[in-house]
Amino acid sequence: MNVHDDPKYQAGEAPSPPTDDPEVIISDDTRREERVPPGQSRTRKWPVLHYGYVPSVAIDSWTLTIDGLVDQPLRLSWEEFRSLPRVKVFSDFHCVTQWSRLGNLWEGVSVREIIKRVGGGYDSGWTTNVPLADFAAEDALLADTHDGEPIDADHGGPVRLMIPKLYAWKSAKWLKRLEFVADDAPGYWERLGYHDHGDPWTEERFR
Ligand SMILES: Nc1nc2c(c(=O)[nH]1)N[C@H]1C(S)=C(S)[C@@H](COP(=O)(O)O)O[C@H]1N2
Ligand SMILES: [Mo]
Protein backbone atom coordinates (compact mmCIF):
# COMPACT_ATOMS: atom_id res chain seq x y z
CA MET A 1 0.00 0.00 0.00
CA ASN A 2 1.17 3.50 -0.80
CA VAL A 3 1.83 5.53 2.36
CA HIS A 4 -0.55 8.22 1.15
CA ASP A 5 -3.36 5.68 0.91
CA ASP A 6 -2.90 4.65 4.53
CA PRO A 7 -4.81 7.11 6.72
CA LYS A 8 -3.45 5.34 9.77
CA TYR A 9 0.21 5.80 8.83
CA GLN A 10 2.11 6.91 11.95
CA ALA A 11 4.36 9.77 10.90
CA GLY A 12 5.84 10.43 14.34
CA GLU A 13 7.11 8.65 17.41
CA ALA A 14 5.22 5.65 18.66
CA PRO A 15 2.12 6.92 20.48
CA SER A 16 2.59 6.78 24.27
CA PRO A 17 -0.10 5.52 26.61
CA PRO A 18 -2.85 8.14 26.84
CA THR A 19 -2.99 10.06 30.11
CA ASP A 20 -6.09 12.15 29.37
CA ASP A 21 -8.66 9.35 29.63
CA PRO A 22 -8.56 7.37 32.90
CA GLU A 23 -11.01 4.85 31.45
CA VAL A 24 -8.54 3.51 28.91
CA ILE A 25 -7.01 0.19 29.91
CA ILE A 26 -3.29 0.47 29.23
CA SER A 27 -1.70 -2.77 28.10
CA ASP A 28 1.36 -3.26 30.34
CA ASP A 29 3.76 -3.83 27.45
CA THR A 30 3.20 -0.27 26.21
CA ARG A 31 4.91 0.99 29.37
CA ARG A 32 8.15 -0.85 28.65
CA GLU A 33 11.15 1.25 27.91
CA GLU A 34 11.80 -0.87 24.80
CA ARG A 35 8.40 -1.62 23.32
CA VAL A 36 9.63 -3.64 20.35
CA PRO A 37 10.16 -7.32 21.26
CA PRO A 38 13.32 -9.17 20.19
CA GLY A 39 13.45 -9.99 16.48
CA GLN A 40 10.69 -7.47 15.66
CA SER A 41 10.79 -4.02 14.14
CA ARG A 42 8.33 -1.17 14.21
CA THR A 43 6.10 -0.55 11.23
CA ARG A 44 4.47 2.84 10.90
CA LYS A 45 1.85 1.34 8.64
CA TRP A 46 -1.40 -0.37 9.47
CA PRO A 47 -0.77 -3.61 7.60
CA VAL A 48 -3.38 -6.13 6.52
CA LEU A 49 -2.45 -9.77 6.92
CA HIS A 50 -4.42 -12.97 6.79
CA TYR A 51 -4.62 -16.33 5.15
CA GLY A 52 -7.31 -16.59 2.50
CA TYR A 53 -9.93 -14.04 1.55
CA VAL A 54 -11.75 -11.18 3.22
CA PRO A 55 -15.32 -12.28 3.98
CA SER A 56 -18.05 -9.73 3.69
CA VAL A 57 -20.14 -9.95 6.83
CA ALA A 58 -23.62 -8.43 6.86
CA ILE A 59 -24.43 -6.76 10.16
CA ASP A 60 -28.09 -7.88 10.24
CA SER A 61 -27.17 -11.54 9.98
CA TRP A 62 -24.03 -11.32 12.12
CA THR A 63 -24.06 -13.44 15.27
CA LEU A 64 -21.44 -14.34 17.81
CA THR A 65 -21.71 -17.69 19.53
CA ILE A 66 -19.98 -18.47 22.81
CA ASP A 67 -20.34 -22.08 23.79
CA GLY A 68 -18.52 -25.21 24.87
CA LEU A 69 -17.74 -25.71 28.54
CA VAL A 70 -19.78 -22.82 29.85
CA ASP A 71 -22.78 -22.65 32.18
CA GLN A 72 -24.77 -20.41 29.90
CA PRO A 73 -24.02 -20.52 26.18
CA LEU A 74 -24.68 -17.25 24.41
CA ARG A 75 -25.60 -16.19 20.93
CA LEU A 76 -25.42 -12.46 20.42
CA SER A 77 -26.86 -10.40 17.62
CA TRP A 78 -25.06 -7.24 16.56
CA GLU A 79 -27.49 -5.13 18.58
CA GLU A 80 -27.00 -7.27 21.66
CA PHE A 81 -23.23 -7.15 21.24
CA ARG A 82 -23.28 -3.38 20.89
CA SER A 83 -25.39 -2.95 24.02
CA LEU A 84 -22.86 -4.73 26.26
CA PRO A 85 -20.63 -2.64 28.54
CA ARG A 86 -17.65 -1.37 26.55
CA VAL A 87 -13.94 -0.86 27.16
CA LYS A 88 -11.07 0.95 25.51
CA VAL A 89 -7.63 -0.66 25.36
CA PHE A 90 -4.35 0.94 24.35
CA SER A 91 -1.93 -1.73 23.16
CA ASP A 92 0.89 -2.72 20.84
CA PHE A 93 0.49 -5.33 18.10
CA HIS A 94 3.13 -7.90 17.19
CA CYS A 95 2.93 -10.07 14.08
CA VAL A 96 5.19 -13.12 14.08
CA THR A 97 6.38 -12.13 10.59
CA GLN A 98 8.43 -9.52 12.49
CA TRP A 99 6.50 -6.28 12.33
CA SER A 100 5.04 -4.50 15.32
CA ARG A 101 2.52 -1.68 15.17
CA LEU A 102 2.83 0.35 18.34
CA GLY A 103 0.07 2.32 20.02
CA ASN A 104 -3.35 1.09 18.91
CA LEU A 105 -6.53 2.20 20.59
CA TRP A 106 -9.12 -0.56 20.47
CA GLU A 107 -12.72 -0.35 21.60
CA GLY A 108 -15.20 -3.13 22.11
CA VAL A 109 -16.30 -5.65 24.71
CA SER A 110 -13.87 -7.04 27.25
CA VAL A 111 -13.24 -10.78 27.16
CA ARG A 112 -13.83 -10.66 30.92
CA GLU A 113 -17.31 -9.26 30.33
CA ILE A 114 -18.09 -12.17 28.01
CA ILE A 115 -16.72 -14.72 30.47
CA LYS A 116 -18.79 -13.19 33.24
CA ARG A 117 -21.93 -13.68 31.15
CA VAL A 118 -21.36 -17.27 30.12
CA GLY A 119 -20.41 -18.35 33.62
CA GLY A 120 -17.76 -20.69 34.95
CA GLY A 121 -16.87 -24.20 33.96
CA TYR A 122 -13.64 -23.54 32.14
CA ASP A 123 -11.40 -23.46 35.17
CA SER A 124 -10.66 -27.16 35.17
CA GLY A 125 -7.90 -28.19 32.83
CA TRP A 126 -8.59 -25.65 30.14
CA THR A 127 -5.48 -25.93 27.99
CA THR A 128 -6.45 -24.61 24.60
CA ASN A 129 -4.24 -22.59 22.29
CA VAL A 130 -5.05 -19.48 24.20
CA PRO A 131 -4.84 -20.44 27.85
CA LEU A 132 -7.46 -18.83 30.06
CA ALA A 133 -4.84 -16.66 31.74
CA ASP A 134 -4.04 -14.90 28.45
CA PHE A 135 -7.57 -14.94 27.12
CA ALA A 136 -8.99 -13.39 30.27
CA ALA A 137 -6.24 -10.79 30.54
CA GLU A 138 -7.45 -7.31 31.41
CA ASP A 139 -6.41 -5.98 28.01
CA ALA A 140 -8.05 -8.70 25.87
CA LEU A 141 -11.20 -7.68 24.04
CA LEU A 142 -13.64 -8.32 21.24
CA ALA A 143 -12.92 -5.21 19.26
CA ASP A 144 -15.18 -3.40 16.82
CA THR A 145 -13.25 -0.11 16.73
CA HIS A 146 -9.58 0.71 16.01
CA ASP A 147 -8.06 4.18 16.46
CA GLY A 148 -11.51 5.71 16.50
CA GLU A 149 -12.99 4.01 13.47
CA PRO A 150 -15.11 0.91 12.94
CA ILE A 151 -12.87 -2.02 12.08
CA ASP A 152 -13.14 -2.51 8.35
CA ALA A 153 -13.45 -5.84 6.59
CA ASP A 154 -9.71 -6.04 5.82
CA HIS A 155 -8.84 -5.80 9.49
CA GLY A 156 -11.45 -8.30 10.66
CA GLY A 157 -14.65 -6.28 11.07
CA PRO A 158 -17.26 -6.15 12.29
CA VAL A 159 -15.66 -7.82 15.32
CA ARG A 160 -12.22 -9.27 15.88
CA LEU A 161 -10.45 -10.63 18.87
CA MET A 162 -7.50 -8.70 20.30
CA ILE A 163 -5.08 -10.36 22.69
CA PRO A 164 -2.26 -7.83 22.92
CA LYS A 165 0.14 -9.94 24.98
CA LEU A 166 0.47 -12.64 22.31
CA TYR A 167 1.59 -12.63 18.68
CA ALA A 168 -1.22 -11.30 16.53
CA TRP A 169 -2.09 -14.58 14.84
CA LYS A 170 -4.01 -15.42 18.04
CA SER A 171 -6.21 -12.36 17.48
CA ALA A 172 -8.80 -13.86 15.16
CA LYS A 173 -10.45 -11.55 12.66
CA TRP A 174 -14.14 -11.91 11.61
CA LEU A 175 -14.96 -13.46 14.95
CA LYS A 176 -17.96 -15.79 14.80
CA ARG A 177 -17.65 -18.27 17.62
CA LEU A 178 -15.74 -18.73 20.84
CA GLU A 179 -15.68 -22.27 22.09
CA PHE A 180 -14.42 -23.25 25.51
CA VAL A 181 -12.91 -26.72 25.38
CA ALA A 182 -11.20 -29.04 27.84
CA ASP A 183 -8.41 -30.27 25.61
CA ASP A 184 -5.94 -28.33 23.55
CA ALA A 185 -7.07 -28.04 19.94
CA PRO A 186 -4.44 -26.39 17.77
CA GLY A 187 -5.69 -23.84 15.28
CA TYR A 188 -4.70 -23.24 11.71
CA TRP A 189 -1.22 -21.82 12.22
CA GLU A 190 -0.46 -24.00 15.22
CA ARG A 191 -1.06 -27.11 13.11
CA LEU A 192 1.38 -25.71 10.57
CA GLY A 193 4.08 -25.38 13.20
CA TYR A 194 3.48 -22.10 14.98
CA HIS A 195 3.96 -22.09 18.71
CA ASP A 196 1.07 -23.13 20.93
CA HIS A 197 1.44 -20.10 23.17
CA GLY A 198 3.05 -17.27 21.21
CA ASP A 199 4.67 -14.87 23.69
CA PRO A 200 6.51 -12.24 21.61
CA TRP A 201 8.86 -11.32 24.47
CA THR A 202 10.37 -14.80 24.63
CA GLU A 203 10.05 -15.31 20.87
CA GLU A 204 7.65 -18.23 21.02
CA ARG A 205 7.33 -18.21 17.25
CA PHE A 206 7.49 -21.85 16.28
CA ARG A 207 7.16 -25.17 17.98
N1 LIG B 1 -9.56 -15.03 10.65
C1 LIG B 1 -8.24 -14.73 10.62
N2 LIG B 1 -7.75 -13.96 11.60
C2 LIG B 1 -6.44 -13.63 11.60
C3 LIG B 1 -5.56 -14.08 10.57
C4 LIG B 1 -6.11 -14.90 9.56
O1 LIG B 1 -5.40 -15.36 8.64
N3 LIG B 1 -7.45 -15.19 9.60
N4 LIG B 1 -4.23 -13.71 10.61
C5 LIG B 1 -3.67 -13.28 11.90
C6 LIG B 1 -2.37 -12.64 11.75
S1 LIG B 1 -1.05 -13.64 11.39
C7 LIG B 1 -2.17 -11.31 11.99
S2 LIG B 1 -0.64 -10.61 11.99
C8 LIG B 1 -3.32 -10.41 12.24
C9 LIG B 1 -3.27 -9.26 11.27
O2 LIG B 1 -4.29 -8.35 11.52
P1 LIG B 1 -4.43 -7.10 10.57
O3 LIG B 1 -4.69 -7.61 9.18
O4 LIG B 1 -5.56 -6.31 11.13
O5 LIG B 1 -3.12 -6.35 10.62
O6 LIG B 1 -4.57 -11.07 12.11
C10 LIG B 1 -4.61 -12.37 12.66
N5 LIG B 1 -5.97 -12.84 12.61
MO1 LIG C 1 0.80 -12.39 11.92
Coordinates of C-alpha atoms and ligand atoms in Angstrom, one line a residue:
M1 CA 0.0 0.0 0.0
N2 CA 1.2 3.5 -0.8
V3 CA 1.8 5.5 2.4
H4 CA -0.5 8.2 1.2
D5 CA -3.4 5.7 0.9
D6 CA -2.9 4.6 4.5
P7 CA -4.8 7.1 6.7
K8 CA -3.5 5.3 9.8
Y9 CA 0.2 5.8 8.8
Q10 CA 2.1 6.9 11.9
A11 CA 4.4 9.8 10.9
G12 CA 5.8 10.4 14.3
E13 CA 7.1 8.6 17.4
A14 CA 5.2 5.6 18.7
P15 CA 2.1 6.9 20.5
S16 CA 2.6 6.8 24.3
P17 CA -0.1 5.5 26.6
P18 CA -2.9 8.1 26.8
T19 CA -3.0 10.1 30.1
D20 CA -6.1 12.1 29.4
D21 CA -8.7 9.3 29.6
P22 CA -8.6 7.4 32.9
E23 CA -11.0 4.9 31.5
V24 CA -8.5 3.5 28.9
I25 CA -7.0 0.2 29.9
I26 CA -3.3 0.5 29.2
S27 CA -1.7 -2.8 28.1
D28 CA 1.4 -3.3 30.3
D29 CA 3.8 -3.8 27.5
T30 CA 3.2 -0.3 26.2
R31 CA 4.9 1.0 29.4
R32 CA 8.1 -0.8 28.7
E33 CA 11.2 1.3 27.9
E34 CA 11.8 -0.9 24.8
R35 CA 8.4 -1.6 23.3
V36 CA 9.6 -3.6 20.3
P37 CA 10.2 -7.3 21.3
P38 CA 13.3 -9.2 20.2
G39 CA 13.4 -10.0 16.5
Q40 CA 10.7 -7.5 15.7
S41 CA 10.8 -4.0 14.1
R42 CA 8.3 -1.2 14.2
T43 CA 6.1 -0.5 11.2
R44 CA 4.5 2.8 10.9
K45 CA 1.8 1.3 8.6
W46 CA -1.4 -0.4 9.5
P47 CA -0.8 -3.6 7.6
V48 CA -3.4 -6.1 6.5
L49 CA -2.4 -9.8 6.9
H50 CA -4.4 -13.0 6.8
Y51 CA -4.6 -16.3 5.2
G52 CA -7.3 -16.6 2.5
Y53 CA -9.9 -14.0 1.6
V54 CA -11.7 -11.2 3.2
P55 CA -15.3 -12.3 4.0
S56 CA -18.1 -9.7 3.7
V57 CA -20.1 -9.9 6.8
A58 CA -23.6 -8.4 6.9
I59 CA -24.4 -6.8 10.2
D60 CA -28.1 -7.9 10.2
S61 CA -27.2 -11.5 10.0
W62 CA -24.0 -11.3 12.1
T63 CA -24.1 -13.4 15.3
L64 CA -21.4 -14.3 17.8
T65 CA -21.7 -17.7 19.5
I66 CA -20.0 -18.5 22.8
D67 CA -20.3 -22.1 23.8
G68 CA -18.5 -25.2 24.9
L69 CA -17.7 -25.7 28.5
V70 CA -19.8 -22.8 29.9
D71 CA -22.8 -22.6 32.2
Q72 CA -24.8 -20.4 29.9
P73 CA -24.0 -20.5 26.2
L74 CA -24.7 -17.2 24.4
R75 CA -25.6 -16.2 20.9
L76 CA -25.4 -12.5 20.4
S77 CA -26.9 -10.4 17.6
W78 CA -25.1 -7.2 16.6
E79 CA -27.5 -5.1 18.6
E80 CA -27.0 -7.3 21.7
F81 CA -23.2 -7.1 21.2
R82 CA -23.3 -3.4 20.9
S83 CA -25.4 -3.0 24.0
L84 CA -22.9 -4.7 26.3
P85 CA -20.6 -2.6 28.5
R86 CA -17.7 -1.4 26.5
V87 CA -13.9 -0.9 27.2
K88 CA -11.1 0.9 25.5
V89 CA -7.6 -0.7 25.4
F90 CA -4.3 0.9 24.3
S91 CA -1.9 -1.7 23.2
D92 CA 0.9 -2.7 20.8
F93 CA 0.5 -5.3 18.1
H94 CA 3.1 -7.9 17.2
C95 CA 2.9 -10.1 14.1
V96 CA 5.2 -13.1 14.1
T97 CA 6.4 -12.1 10.6
Q98 CA 8.4 -9.5 12.5
W99 CA 6.5 -6.3 12.3
S100 CA 5.0 -4.5 15.3
R101 CA 2.5 -1.7 15.2
L102 CA 2.8 0.4 18.3
G103 CA 0.1 2.3 20.0
N104 CA -3.3 1.1 18.9
L105 CA -6.5 2.2 20.6
W106 CA -9.1 -0.6 20.5
E107 CA -12.7 -0.3 21.6
G108 CA -15.2 -3.1 22.1
V109 CA -16.3 -5.6 24.7
S110 CA -13.9 -7.0 27.2
V111 CA -13.2 -10.8 27.2
R112 CA -13.8 -10.7 30.9
E113 CA -17.3 -9.3 30.3
I114 CA -18.1 -12.2 28.0
I115 CA -16.7 -14.7 30.5
K116 CA -18.8 -13.2 33.2
R117 CA -21.9 -13.7 31.1
V118 CA -21.4 -17.3 30.1
G119 CA -20.4 -18.4 33.6
G120 CA -17.8 -20.7 34.9
G121 CA -16.9 -24.2 34.0
Y122 CA -13.6 -23.5 32.1
D123 CA -11.4 -23.5 35.2
S124 CA -10.7 -27.2 35.2
G125 CA -7.9 -28.2 32.8
W126 CA -8.6 -25.7 30.1
T127 CA -5.5 -25.9 28.0
T128 CA -6.4 -24.6 24.6
N129 CA -4.2 -22.6 22.3
V130 CA -5.0 -19.5 24.2
P131 CA -4.8 -20.4 27.9
L132 CA -7.5 -18.8 30.1
A133 CA -4.8 -16.7 31.7
D134 CA -4.0 -14.9 28.5
F135 CA -7.6 -14.9 27.1
A136 CA -9.0 -13.4 30.3
A137 CA -6.2 -10.8 30.5
E138 CA -7.5 -7.3 31.4
D139 CA -6.4 -6.0 28.0
A140 CA -8.1 -8.7 25.9
L141 CA -11.2 -7.7 24.0
L142 CA -13.6 -8.3 21.2
A143 CA -12.9 -5.2 19.3
D144 CA -15.2 -3.4 16.8
T145 CA -13.2 -0.1 16.7
H146 CA -9.6 0.7 16.0
D147 CA -8.1 4.2 16.5
G148 CA -11.5 5.7 16.5
E149 CA -13.0 4.0 13.5
P150 CA -15.1 0.9 12.9
I151 CA -12.9 -2.0 12.1
D152 CA -13.1 -2.5 8.3
A153 CA -13.4 -5.8 6.6
D154 CA -9.7 -6.0 5.8
H155 CA -8.8 -5.8 9.5
G156 CA -11.5 -8.3 10.7
G157 CA -14.6 -6.3 11.1
P158 CA -17.3 -6.1 12.3
V159 CA -15.7 -7.8 15.3
R160 CA -12.2 -9.3 15.9
L161 CA -10.5 -10.6 18.9
M162 CA -7.5 -8.7 20.3
I163 CA -5.1 -10.4 22.7
P164 CA -2.3 -7.8 22.9
K165 CA 0.1 -9.9 25.0
L166 CA 0.5 -12.6 22.3
Y167 CA 1.6 -12.6 18.7
A168 CA -1.2 -11.3 16.5
W169 CA -2.1 -14.6 14.8
K170 CA -4.0 -15.4 18.0
S171 CA -6.2 -12.4 17.5
A172 CA -8.8 -13.9 15.2
K173 CA -10.4 -11.6 12.7
W174 CA -14.1 -11.9 11.6
L175 CA -15.0 -13.5 14.9
K176 CA -18.0 -15.8 14.8
R177 CA -17.7 -18.3 17.6
L178 CA -15.7 -18.7 20.8
E179 CA -15.7 -22.3 22.1
F180 CA -14.4 -23.3 25.5
V181 CA -12.9 -26.7 25.4
A182 CA -11.2 -29.0 27.8
D183 CA -8.4 -30.3 25.6
D184 CA -5.9 -28.3 23.6
A185 CA -7.1 -28.0 19.9
P186 CA -4.4 -26.4 17.8
G187 CA -5.7 -23.8 15.3
Y188 CA -4.7 -23.2 11.7
W189 CA -1.2 -21.8 12.2
E190 CA -0.5 -24.0 15.2
R191 CA -1.1 -27.1 13.1
L192 CA 1.4 -25.7 10.6
G193 CA 4.1 -25.4 13.2
Y194 CA 3.5 -22.1 15.0
H195 CA 4.0 -22.1 18.7
D196 CA 1.1 -23.1 20.9
H197 CA 1.4 -20.1 23.2
G198 CA 3.1 -17.3 21.2
D199 CA 4.7 -14.9 23.7
P200 CA 6.5 -12.2 21.6
W201 CA 8.9 -11.3 24.5
T202 CA 10.4 -14.8 24.6
E203 CA 10.1 -15.3 20.9
E204 CA 7.6 -18.2 21.0
R205 CA 7.3 -18.2 17.2
F206 CA 7.5 -21.8 16.3
R207 CA 7.2 -25.2 18.0
Ligands
LIG1 N1 -9.6 -15.0 10.6 C1 -8.2 -14.7 10.6 N2 -7.7 -14.0 11.6 C2 -6.4 -13.6 11.6 C3 -5.6 -14.1 10.6 C4 -6.1 -14.9 9.6 O1 -5.4 -15.4 8.6 N3 -7.5 -15.2 9.6 N4 -4.2 -13.7 10.6 C5 -3.7 -13.3 11.9 C6 -2.4 -12.6 11.8 S1 -1.0 -13.6 11.4 C7 -2.2 -11.3 12.0 S2 -0.6 -10.6 12.0 C8 -3.3 -10.4 12.2 C9 -3.3 -9.3 11.3 O2 -4.3 -8.4 11.5 P1 -4.4 -7.1 10.6 O3 -4.7 -7.6 9.2 O4 -5.6 -6.3 11.1 O5 -3.1 -6.4 10.6 O6 -4.6 -11.1 12.1 C10 -4.6 -12.4 12.7 N5 -6.0 -12.8 12.6
MO2 MO 0.8 -12.4 11.9

